Short mmCIF file of C-alpha atoms in Angstrom, two decimals:
data_model
loop_
_atom_site.label_atom_id
_atom_site.label_comp_id
_atom_site.label_asym_id
_atom_site.label_seq_id
_atom_site.Cartn_x
_atom_site.Cartn_y
_atom_site.Cartn_z
CA PRO A 179 25.60 14.69 -49.12
CA ARG A 180 26.52 18.39 -49.07
CA PHE A 181 24.52 21.35 -50.28
CA ASP A 182 26.38 24.58 -51.04
CA ALA A 183 24.30 27.42 -49.60
CA GLY A 184 26.92 30.09 -50.14
CA PRO A 185 24.88 32.52 -52.26
CA VAL A 186 21.84 32.11 -50.04
CA ALA A 187 23.87 32.56 -46.88
CA GLN A 188 25.62 35.64 -48.23
CA ARG A 189 22.31 37.15 -49.26
CA PHE A 190 20.72 36.76 -45.84
CA GLY A 191 23.86 37.34 -43.84
CA VAL A 192 23.92 34.00 -42.02
CA LEU A 193 27.59 33.21 -42.52
CA PRO A 194 28.75 31.57 -39.27
CA HIS A 195 31.61 33.07 -37.34
CA ALA A 196 32.94 29.61 -36.43
CA GLY A 197 34.24 27.11 -38.87
CA VAL A 198 31.62 24.40 -38.23
CA ALA A 199 28.15 24.45 -36.69
CA SER A 200 25.90 21.42 -36.22
CA PHE A 201 22.38 20.67 -35.06
CA ASP A 202 21.57 17.24 -33.56
CA LEU A 203 18.13 16.09 -34.71
CA ALA A 204 18.04 13.22 -32.22
CA THR A 205 18.75 15.56 -29.33
CA ALA A 206 16.20 18.10 -30.51
CA GLY A 207 13.49 15.54 -30.94
CA SER A 208 14.03 14.12 -27.47
CA SER A 209 14.59 17.27 -25.46
CA GLN A 210 11.51 16.58 -23.40
CA GLU A 211 12.55 12.98 -22.77
CA SER A 212 16.10 13.95 -21.79
CA SER A 213 14.73 16.33 -19.17
CA ARG A 214 12.99 13.34 -17.63
CA ASP A 215 15.96 11.02 -17.89
CA VAL A 216 16.72 9.43 -14.52
CA SER A 217 18.82 6.48 -13.46
CA ALA A 218 17.30 3.10 -12.64
CA GLY A 219 18.10 3.49 -8.95
CA ARG A 220 16.50 6.93 -8.73
CA ALA A 221 13.41 5.78 -10.62
CA ALA A 222 13.06 2.82 -8.26
CA LEU A 223 13.42 5.08 -5.21
CA LEU A 224 10.76 7.46 -6.51
CA SER A 225 8.37 4.57 -7.08
CA LEU A 226 9.04 3.22 -3.59
CA LEU A 227 8.04 6.60 -2.18
CA LEU A 228 4.95 6.86 -4.39
CA PRO A 229 3.96 4.14 -6.87
CA GLY A 230 3.92 5.61 -10.38
CA LEU A 231 6.24 8.54 -9.65
CA GLY A 232 9.23 6.80 -11.22
CA GLU A 233 7.18 5.94 -14.30
CA GLN A 234 6.05 9.55 -14.63
CA ARG A 235 9.60 10.88 -14.41
CA LEU A 236 10.54 8.45 -17.17
CA GLY A 237 7.77 9.84 -19.38
CA HIS A 238 5.33 6.90 -19.10
CA THR A 239 2.33 8.94 -18.00
CA LEU A 240 -0.37 6.33 -18.59
CA ARG A 241 1.40 3.70 -16.50
CA ALA A 242 1.94 6.29 -13.78
CA LYS A 243 -1.80 7.08 -13.68
CA VAL A 244 -2.61 3.39 -13.28
CA PHE A 245 -0.30 3.13 -10.28
CA TYR A 246 -1.67 6.38 -8.83
CA GLY A 247 -5.18 5.00 -9.12
CA LEU A 248 -4.29 1.70 -7.43
CA GLU A 249 -2.48 3.58 -4.65
CA GLY A 250 -5.51 5.75 -4.02
CA ILE A 251 -7.86 2.77 -3.97
CA ALA A 252 -5.60 0.89 -1.54
CA TRP A 253 -5.41 3.69 1.03
CA LEU A 254 -9.07 4.61 0.63
CA SER A 255 -9.97 1.00 1.31
CA CYS A 256 -7.61 0.84 4.28
CA GLY A 257 -9.04 3.97 5.86
CA SER A 258 -12.64 2.97 5.21
CA PHE A 259 -12.30 -0.49 6.73
CA LEU A 260 -10.35 0.85 9.70
CA TRP A 261 -13.21 3.20 10.44
CA MET A 262 -15.73 0.40 9.92
CA GLY A 263 -13.84 -1.89 12.29
CA TYR A 264 -13.57 0.80 14.95
CA SER A 265 -17.25 1.72 14.62
CA ARG A 266 -18.37 -1.89 15.00
CA GLU A 267 -16.00 -2.37 17.91
CA GLU A 268 -17.62 0.55 19.73
CA SER A 269 -21.02 -0.91 18.86
CA TYR A 270 -20.40 -4.33 20.39
CA HIS A 271 -18.87 -2.73 23.49
CA ASP A 272 -22.05 -0.72 24.02
CA TYR A 273 -24.16 -3.71 23.07
CA ALA A 274 -22.57 -5.79 25.84
CA VAL A 275 -23.35 -3.06 28.38
CA ALA A 276 -26.97 -2.85 27.27
CA PHE A 277 -27.83 -6.56 26.92
CA ALA A 278 -25.31 -8.47 29.04
CA GLY A 279 -24.96 -6.23 32.09
CA VAL A 280 -21.25 -5.59 31.48
CA GLN A 281 -19.82 -2.78 33.62
CA GLY A 282 -18.00 -0.26 31.41
CA THR A 283 -16.55 -0.50 27.90
CA ASP A 284 -12.81 -0.53 28.63
CA HIS A 285 -12.24 -4.26 29.09
CA SER A 286 -9.53 -6.30 27.40
CA ASP A 287 -10.02 -8.06 24.09
CA ASP A 288 -9.82 -11.42 25.91
CA PHE A 289 -12.83 -10.38 27.98
CA TYR A 290 -14.91 -9.47 24.92
CA GLU A 291 -13.89 -12.74 23.31
CA ALA A 292 -14.99 -14.69 26.37
CA ILE A 293 -18.44 -13.09 26.58
CA GLY A 294 -18.91 -14.01 22.94
CA LYS A 295 -18.43 -17.68 23.81
CA TYR A 296 -20.44 -18.03 27.03
CA LEU A 297 -24.00 -16.92 27.77
CA ALA A 298 -23.09 -16.01 31.36
CA SER A 299 -20.08 -15.68 33.60
CA ASP A 300 -21.58 -17.76 36.46
CA GLY A 301 -23.85 -20.74 36.78
CA PRO A 302 -23.95 -24.07 34.96
CA GLY A 303 -22.20 -23.88 31.63
CA GLY A 304 -20.89 -20.41 32.48
CA TYR A 305 -17.37 -19.12 32.03
CA TYR A 306 -16.18 -19.57 35.62
CA GLU A 307 -17.64 -23.05 35.89
CA THR A 308 -15.76 -24.00 32.73
CA ILE A 309 -12.52 -22.60 34.16
CA ARG A 310 -12.95 -24.65 37.35
CA ARG A 311 -13.63 -27.80 35.33
CA ASP A 312 -10.55 -27.22 33.16
CA ALA A 313 -8.44 -26.67 36.27
CA ARG A 314 -9.58 -30.03 37.66
CA ASP A 315 -8.97 -31.77 34.33
CA TYR A 316 -5.46 -30.35 33.97
CA TYR A 317 -4.08 -30.37 37.54
CA TYR A 318 -6.12 -32.67 39.82
CA PRO A 319 -5.22 -33.53 42.58
CA ASP A 320 -2.76 -30.61 42.86
CA VAL A 321 -5.00 -28.08 44.62
CA ALA A 322 -2.43 -25.28 44.51
CA ALA A 323 -2.00 -25.66 40.76
CA MET A 324 -5.79 -25.69 40.26
CA GLU A 325 -6.17 -22.47 42.24
CA ALA A 326 -3.33 -20.82 40.32
CA TYR A 327 -4.94 -21.75 36.99
CA TYR A 328 -8.29 -20.39 38.12
CA ARG A 329 -6.82 -17.06 39.30
CA ALA A 330 -4.86 -16.68 36.05
CA ASN A 331 -7.98 -17.08 33.90
CA ALA A 332 -10.67 -15.49 36.07
CA MET A 333 -11.97 -12.04 35.23
CA SER A 334 -11.85 -9.04 37.55
CA GLN A 335 -14.65 -8.24 39.99
CA ASP A 336 -16.52 -6.16 37.39
CA GLY A 337 -16.08 -8.83 34.74
CA SER A 338 -19.40 -10.61 35.18
CA TRP A 339 -22.12 -10.81 32.55
CA SER A 340 -25.33 -12.57 31.62
CA TRP A 341 -26.92 -12.26 28.19
CA GLU A 342 -30.66 -11.56 28.15
CA SER A 343 -31.40 -14.09 25.42
CA LEU A 344 -29.80 -16.38 22.88
CA GLU A 345 -30.77 -13.96 20.11
CA VAL A 346 -28.87 -10.98 21.53
CA PHE A 347 -25.94 -13.30 22.26
CA ARG A 348 -25.80 -14.21 18.57
CA ASN A 349 -26.17 -10.59 17.52
CA TYR A 350 -23.15 -9.72 19.65
CA ALA A 351 -21.11 -12.45 17.99
CA SER A 352 -22.09 -11.06 14.58
CA LEU A 353 -21.04 -7.51 15.54
CA ARG A 354 -17.70 -8.68 16.86
CA SER A 355 -17.05 -10.84 13.82
CA GLY A 356 -17.83 -7.90 11.51
CA SER A 357 -15.39 -5.66 13.38
CA ARG A 358 -12.58 -8.19 13.19
CA THR A 359 -13.24 -8.81 9.49
CA ALA A 360 -13.10 -5.06 8.76
CA TYR A 361 -9.77 -4.73 10.58
CA ARG A 362 -8.44 -7.71 8.64
CA VAL A 363 -9.41 -6.19 5.28
CA ALA A 364 -7.78 -2.90 6.32
CA LEU A 365 -4.57 -4.82 7.02
CA TYR A 366 -4.76 -6.55 3.64
CA SER A 367 -5.20 -3.15 1.96
CA ALA A 368 -2.09 -1.79 3.69
CA VAL A 369 -0.12 -4.88 2.62
CA PHE A 370 -1.35 -4.36 -0.94
CA ALA A 371 -0.17 -0.73 -0.85
CA ALA A 372 3.27 -1.87 0.32
CA ALA A 373 3.47 -4.56 -2.38
CA LEU A 374 2.39 -2.01 -4.98
CA ARG A 375 5.51 0.03 -4.20
CA VAL A 376 7.74 -2.97 -4.86
CA VAL A 377 5.96 -3.72 -8.15
CA SER A 378 6.17 -0.08 -9.27
CA ALA A 379 9.87 0.11 -8.39
CA ALA A 380 10.61 -3.04 -10.39
CA ASP A 381 8.56 -1.69 -13.30
CA ALA A 382 10.46 1.62 -13.21
CA VAL A 383 13.81 -0.20 -13.34
CA ARG A 384 12.59 -2.29 -16.29
CA LEU A 385 11.39 0.80 -18.16
CA THR A 386 14.71 2.55 -17.54
CA ARG A 387 16.64 -0.34 -19.04
CA MET A 388 14.27 -0.54 -22.01
CA ASP A 389 14.70 3.20 -22.66
CA ASP A 390 18.49 2.85 -22.46
CA ARG A 391 18.49 0.04 -25.01
CA SER A 392 16.19 2.04 -27.27
CA ARG A 393 18.55 5.02 -27.25
CA GLU A 394 21.52 2.76 -27.97
CA ASN A 395 19.77 1.23 -30.99
CA ASN A 396 18.70 4.58 -32.49
CA PRO A 397 21.59 6.23 -34.39
CA ALA A 398 22.11 9.97 -33.97
CA VAL A 399 21.22 12.21 -36.93
CA SER A 400 22.44 15.79 -37.20
CA ILE A 401 22.47 18.69 -39.66
CA GLY A 402 25.69 20.67 -39.92
CA LEU A 403 26.84 23.98 -41.39
CA GLU A 404 30.42 24.29 -42.52
CA ARG A 405 32.01 27.53 -43.68
CA MET A 406 33.40 27.32 -47.20
CA PRO A 407 35.48 29.81 -49.20
CA ARG A 408 32.44 30.92 -51.23
CA GLY A 409 29.69 30.45 -48.60
CA VAL A 410 28.22 27.85 -46.26
CA ALA A 411 27.84 24.10 -46.86
CA VAL A 412 24.85 22.39 -45.32
CA TYR A 413 25.25 18.67 -44.67
CA LEU A 414 23.34 15.79 -43.05
CA GLN A 415 25.31 13.45 -40.79
CA ARG A 416 24.23 10.07 -39.41
CA SER A 417 26.19 7.95 -36.97
CA PHE A 418 26.30 4.13 -37.22
#
């Protein structure tokens, strides 16, 4: 349909200098979206860097906030449990010095694992007695092999201990178990944060393809002005 706006255009002096002028309604209505238009690959890359960033650039603000929230929770959990694990690790190191007579707090993890399994380093049922028995069970009558096994598994000179009571021995085991559990949860949180990036990237690619299909299915509508001998014709144009 055409509407002859010649008299009106002449009255207000809006006769165009060019022959035809048009105004795309679809483009005008989606100017904000077009400024955020990114390719699927770029959206995925943004979400890999920061979950939700690709969704935000595509204009899906609510989805982006959900991913931002999950990302924050993941790293907050990771940091908190790392600190908890470290704090409990320091606690059971000091606890061993105070209640088992351990010299220093800079021993290997194998040492701290061993003192959590044996009440004492020497004596019946102690760690070294168990090592000697295992050496006999594995290598008897090869004396050289038994000695080599014992030297490989024996602690250093300052690696002796003796827990004051069964109660403190159990408390130590609880502290060590809590530290290892906290470190494990921190690792799970970091893995979750990494997986969240993959999920967000896949979601950003899916949203990009959905937006592309939506634009293809929506026909463009525009209003045009065409100069006529007696004025200006206004028309509405729709593509199919």
